[in-house]
Short mmCIF file of C-alpha atoms in Angstrom, two decimals:
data_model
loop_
_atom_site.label_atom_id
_atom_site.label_comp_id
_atom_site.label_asym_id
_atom_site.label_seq_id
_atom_site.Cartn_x
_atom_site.Cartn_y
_atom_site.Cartn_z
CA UNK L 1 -11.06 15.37 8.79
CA UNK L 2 -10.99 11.83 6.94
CA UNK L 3 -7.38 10.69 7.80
CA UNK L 4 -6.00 7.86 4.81
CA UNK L 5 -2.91 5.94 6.18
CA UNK L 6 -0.73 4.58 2.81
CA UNK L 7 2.72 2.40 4.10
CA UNK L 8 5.09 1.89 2.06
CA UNK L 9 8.05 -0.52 1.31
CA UNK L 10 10.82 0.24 -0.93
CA UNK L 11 13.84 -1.10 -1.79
CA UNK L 12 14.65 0.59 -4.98
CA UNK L 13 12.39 3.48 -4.87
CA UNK L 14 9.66 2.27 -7.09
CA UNK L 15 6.89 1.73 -4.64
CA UNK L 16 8.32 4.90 -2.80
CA UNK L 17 7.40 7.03 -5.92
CA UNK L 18 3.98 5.02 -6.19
CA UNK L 19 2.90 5.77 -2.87
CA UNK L 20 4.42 9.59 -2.80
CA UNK L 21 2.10 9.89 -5.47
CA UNK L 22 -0.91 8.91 -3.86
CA UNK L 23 -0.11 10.64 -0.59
CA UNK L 24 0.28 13.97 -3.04
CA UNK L 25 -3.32 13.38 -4.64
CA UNK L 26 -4.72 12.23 -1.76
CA UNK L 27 -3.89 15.13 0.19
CA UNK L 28 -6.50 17.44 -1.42
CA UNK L 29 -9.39 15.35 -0.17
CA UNK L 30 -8.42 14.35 2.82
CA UNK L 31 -5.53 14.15 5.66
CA UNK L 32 -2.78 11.66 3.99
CA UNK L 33 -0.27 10.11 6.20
CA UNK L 34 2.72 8.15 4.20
CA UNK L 35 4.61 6.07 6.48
CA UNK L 36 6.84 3.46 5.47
CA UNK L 37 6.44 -0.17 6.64
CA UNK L 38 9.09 -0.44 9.22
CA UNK L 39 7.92 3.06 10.94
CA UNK L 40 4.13 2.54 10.59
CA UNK L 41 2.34 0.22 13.50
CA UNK L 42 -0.89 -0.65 15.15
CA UNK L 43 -1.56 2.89 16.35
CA UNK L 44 -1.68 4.45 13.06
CA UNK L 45 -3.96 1.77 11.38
CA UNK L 46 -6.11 2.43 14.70
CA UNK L 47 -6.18 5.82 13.82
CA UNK L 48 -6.61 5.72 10.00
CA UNK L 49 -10.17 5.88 8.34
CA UNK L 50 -8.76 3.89 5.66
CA UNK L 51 -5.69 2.60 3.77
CA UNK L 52 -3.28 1.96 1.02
CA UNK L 53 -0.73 -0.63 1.13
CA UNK L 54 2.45 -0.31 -1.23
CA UNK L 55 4.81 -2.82 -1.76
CA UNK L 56 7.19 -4.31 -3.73
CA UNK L 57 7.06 -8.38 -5.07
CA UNK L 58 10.10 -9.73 -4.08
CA UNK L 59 10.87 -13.23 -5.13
CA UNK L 60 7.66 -13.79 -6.27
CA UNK L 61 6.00 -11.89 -2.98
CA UNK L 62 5.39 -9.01 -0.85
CA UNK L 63 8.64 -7.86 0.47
CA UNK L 64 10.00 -8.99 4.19
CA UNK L 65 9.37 -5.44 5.33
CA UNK L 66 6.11 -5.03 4.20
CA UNK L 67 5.29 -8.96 5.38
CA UNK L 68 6.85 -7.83 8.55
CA UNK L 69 4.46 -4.45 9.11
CA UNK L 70 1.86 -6.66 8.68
CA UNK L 71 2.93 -9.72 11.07
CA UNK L 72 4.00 -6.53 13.82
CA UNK L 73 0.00 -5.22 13.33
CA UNK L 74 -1.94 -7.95 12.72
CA UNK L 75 -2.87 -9.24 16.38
CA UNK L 76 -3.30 -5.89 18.11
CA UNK L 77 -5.65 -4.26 15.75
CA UNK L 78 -7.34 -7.48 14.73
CA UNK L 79 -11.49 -6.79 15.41
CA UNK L 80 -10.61 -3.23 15.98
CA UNK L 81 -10.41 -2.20 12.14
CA UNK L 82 -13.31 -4.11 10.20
CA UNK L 83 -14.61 -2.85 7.71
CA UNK L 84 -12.40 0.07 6.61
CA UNK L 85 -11.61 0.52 3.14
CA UNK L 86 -8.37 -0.40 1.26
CA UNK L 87 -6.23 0.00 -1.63
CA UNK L 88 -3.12 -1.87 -2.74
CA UNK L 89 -0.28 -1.15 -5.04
CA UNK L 90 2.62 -3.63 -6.30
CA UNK L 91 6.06 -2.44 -8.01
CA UNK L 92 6.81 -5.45 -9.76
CA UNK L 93 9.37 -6.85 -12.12
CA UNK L 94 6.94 -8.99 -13.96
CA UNK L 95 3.49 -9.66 -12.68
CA UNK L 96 2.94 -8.92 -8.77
CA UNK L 97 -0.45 -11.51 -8.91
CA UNK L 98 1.03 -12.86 -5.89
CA UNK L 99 2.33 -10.18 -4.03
CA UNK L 100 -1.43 -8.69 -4.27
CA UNK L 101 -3.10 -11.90 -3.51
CA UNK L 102 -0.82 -12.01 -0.22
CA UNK L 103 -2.09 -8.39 0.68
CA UNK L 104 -5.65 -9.46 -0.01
CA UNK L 105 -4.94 -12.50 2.16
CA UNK L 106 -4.25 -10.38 5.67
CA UNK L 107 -6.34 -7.54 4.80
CA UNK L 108 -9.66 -9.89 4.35
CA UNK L 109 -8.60 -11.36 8.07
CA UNK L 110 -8.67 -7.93 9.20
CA UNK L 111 -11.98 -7.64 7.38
CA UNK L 112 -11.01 -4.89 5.52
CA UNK L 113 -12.98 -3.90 2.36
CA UNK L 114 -11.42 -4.01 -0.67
CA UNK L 115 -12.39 -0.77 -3.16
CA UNK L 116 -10.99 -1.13 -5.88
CA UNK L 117 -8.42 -4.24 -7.72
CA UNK L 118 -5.23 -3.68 -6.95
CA UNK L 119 -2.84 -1.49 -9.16
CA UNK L 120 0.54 -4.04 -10.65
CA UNK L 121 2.96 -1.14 -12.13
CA UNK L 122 5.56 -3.80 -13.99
CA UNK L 123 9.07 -2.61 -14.30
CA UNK L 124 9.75 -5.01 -16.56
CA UNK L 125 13.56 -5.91 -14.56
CA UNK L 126 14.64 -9.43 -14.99
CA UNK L 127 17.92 -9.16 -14.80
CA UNK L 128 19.93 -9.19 -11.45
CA UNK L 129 21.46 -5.32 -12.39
CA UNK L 130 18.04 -4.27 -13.50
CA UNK L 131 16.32 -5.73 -10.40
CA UNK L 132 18.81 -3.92 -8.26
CA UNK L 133 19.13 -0.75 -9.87
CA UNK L 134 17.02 2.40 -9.05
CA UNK L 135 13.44 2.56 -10.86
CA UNK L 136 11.98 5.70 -12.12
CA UNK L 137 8.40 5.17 -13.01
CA UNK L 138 6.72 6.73 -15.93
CA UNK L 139 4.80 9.95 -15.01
CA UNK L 140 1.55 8.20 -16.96
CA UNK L 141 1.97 5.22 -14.15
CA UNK L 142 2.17 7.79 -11.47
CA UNK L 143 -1.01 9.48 -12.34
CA UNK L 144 -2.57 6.07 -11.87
CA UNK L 145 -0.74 6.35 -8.00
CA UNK L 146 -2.36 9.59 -8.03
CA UNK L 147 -6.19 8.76 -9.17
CA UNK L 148 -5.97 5.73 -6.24
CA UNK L 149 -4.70 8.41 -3.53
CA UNK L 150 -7.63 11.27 -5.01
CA UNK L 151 -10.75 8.91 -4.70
CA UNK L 152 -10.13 7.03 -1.93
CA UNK L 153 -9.26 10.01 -0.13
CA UNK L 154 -12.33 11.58 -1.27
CA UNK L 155 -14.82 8.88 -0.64
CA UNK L 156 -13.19 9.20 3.15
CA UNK L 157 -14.26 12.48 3.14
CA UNK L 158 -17.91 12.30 1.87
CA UNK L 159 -18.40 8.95 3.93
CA UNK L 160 -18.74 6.55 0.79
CA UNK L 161 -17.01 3.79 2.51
#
């Protein structure tokens, strides 16, 4: 069976809820594992047919944990993964361009392809208790989460990618 790795960073529970999603709809095509960042490593991107990276921007990019998953797997999976499809999704406050443009960054020097643009859910937080607070996202955002999770699970499983 196709196995789709999605990691996860979340501070505030907004990316958790994005990637839970796709991990739910994912799971009817294919084996879904949802790790977050600072449990996932090399051995379960080795493993994975293919991927979805959540994240949250932070400051105007990915967030250190995330960053730091990727600095931790870069090197010993480099050459080992090429070619494997991806997905991205960005909780942001206000636009998450750069947070996505920093995933696209490391996962074109893994040679990863890209299958679809990524998905920027804006929370719309800009002020320091907003930022902070919990996020619920809107159940018509989530199904969004949820269509990612469904097809790339299921072109896994018929061998699109």
């Amino acid at each position: 069976m196709a196995q789709l790795l999605i990691v996860y960073h979340s501070r505030t529970g907004g990316a958790r809820q994005m990637a839970e999603a796709a991990a739910d709809a994912a799971r009817n095509e294919a084996e879904a594992i949802l790790k977050p960042a600072d449990q996932a490593g090399p051995e379960d991107l080795l493993r994975a047919d293919g991927y979805i990276f959540c994240a949250p921007e932070n400051l105007a990019a990915i967030s250190g944990l995330m960053k730091e998953f990727f600095d931790r797997c870069y090197y010993p999976v480099l050459g080992q993964i090429e070619g494997r499809p991806y997905a991205q999704m960005v909780c942001a406050g206000s636009d998450g361009e750069n947070a996505a443009r920093q995933t696209a960054r490391i996962a074109t020097g893994w040679r990863l392809k890209e299958v679809q643009p990524p998905l920027i859910i804006c929370t719309h937080a800009q002020t320091p208790e907003a930022i902070l607070a919990d996020k619920t996202i809107p159940q018509d955002q989530l199904a969004l989460c949820r269509e990612i999770g469904a097809a790339l699970a299921a072109g896994l499983s018929l061998g699109v990618f």
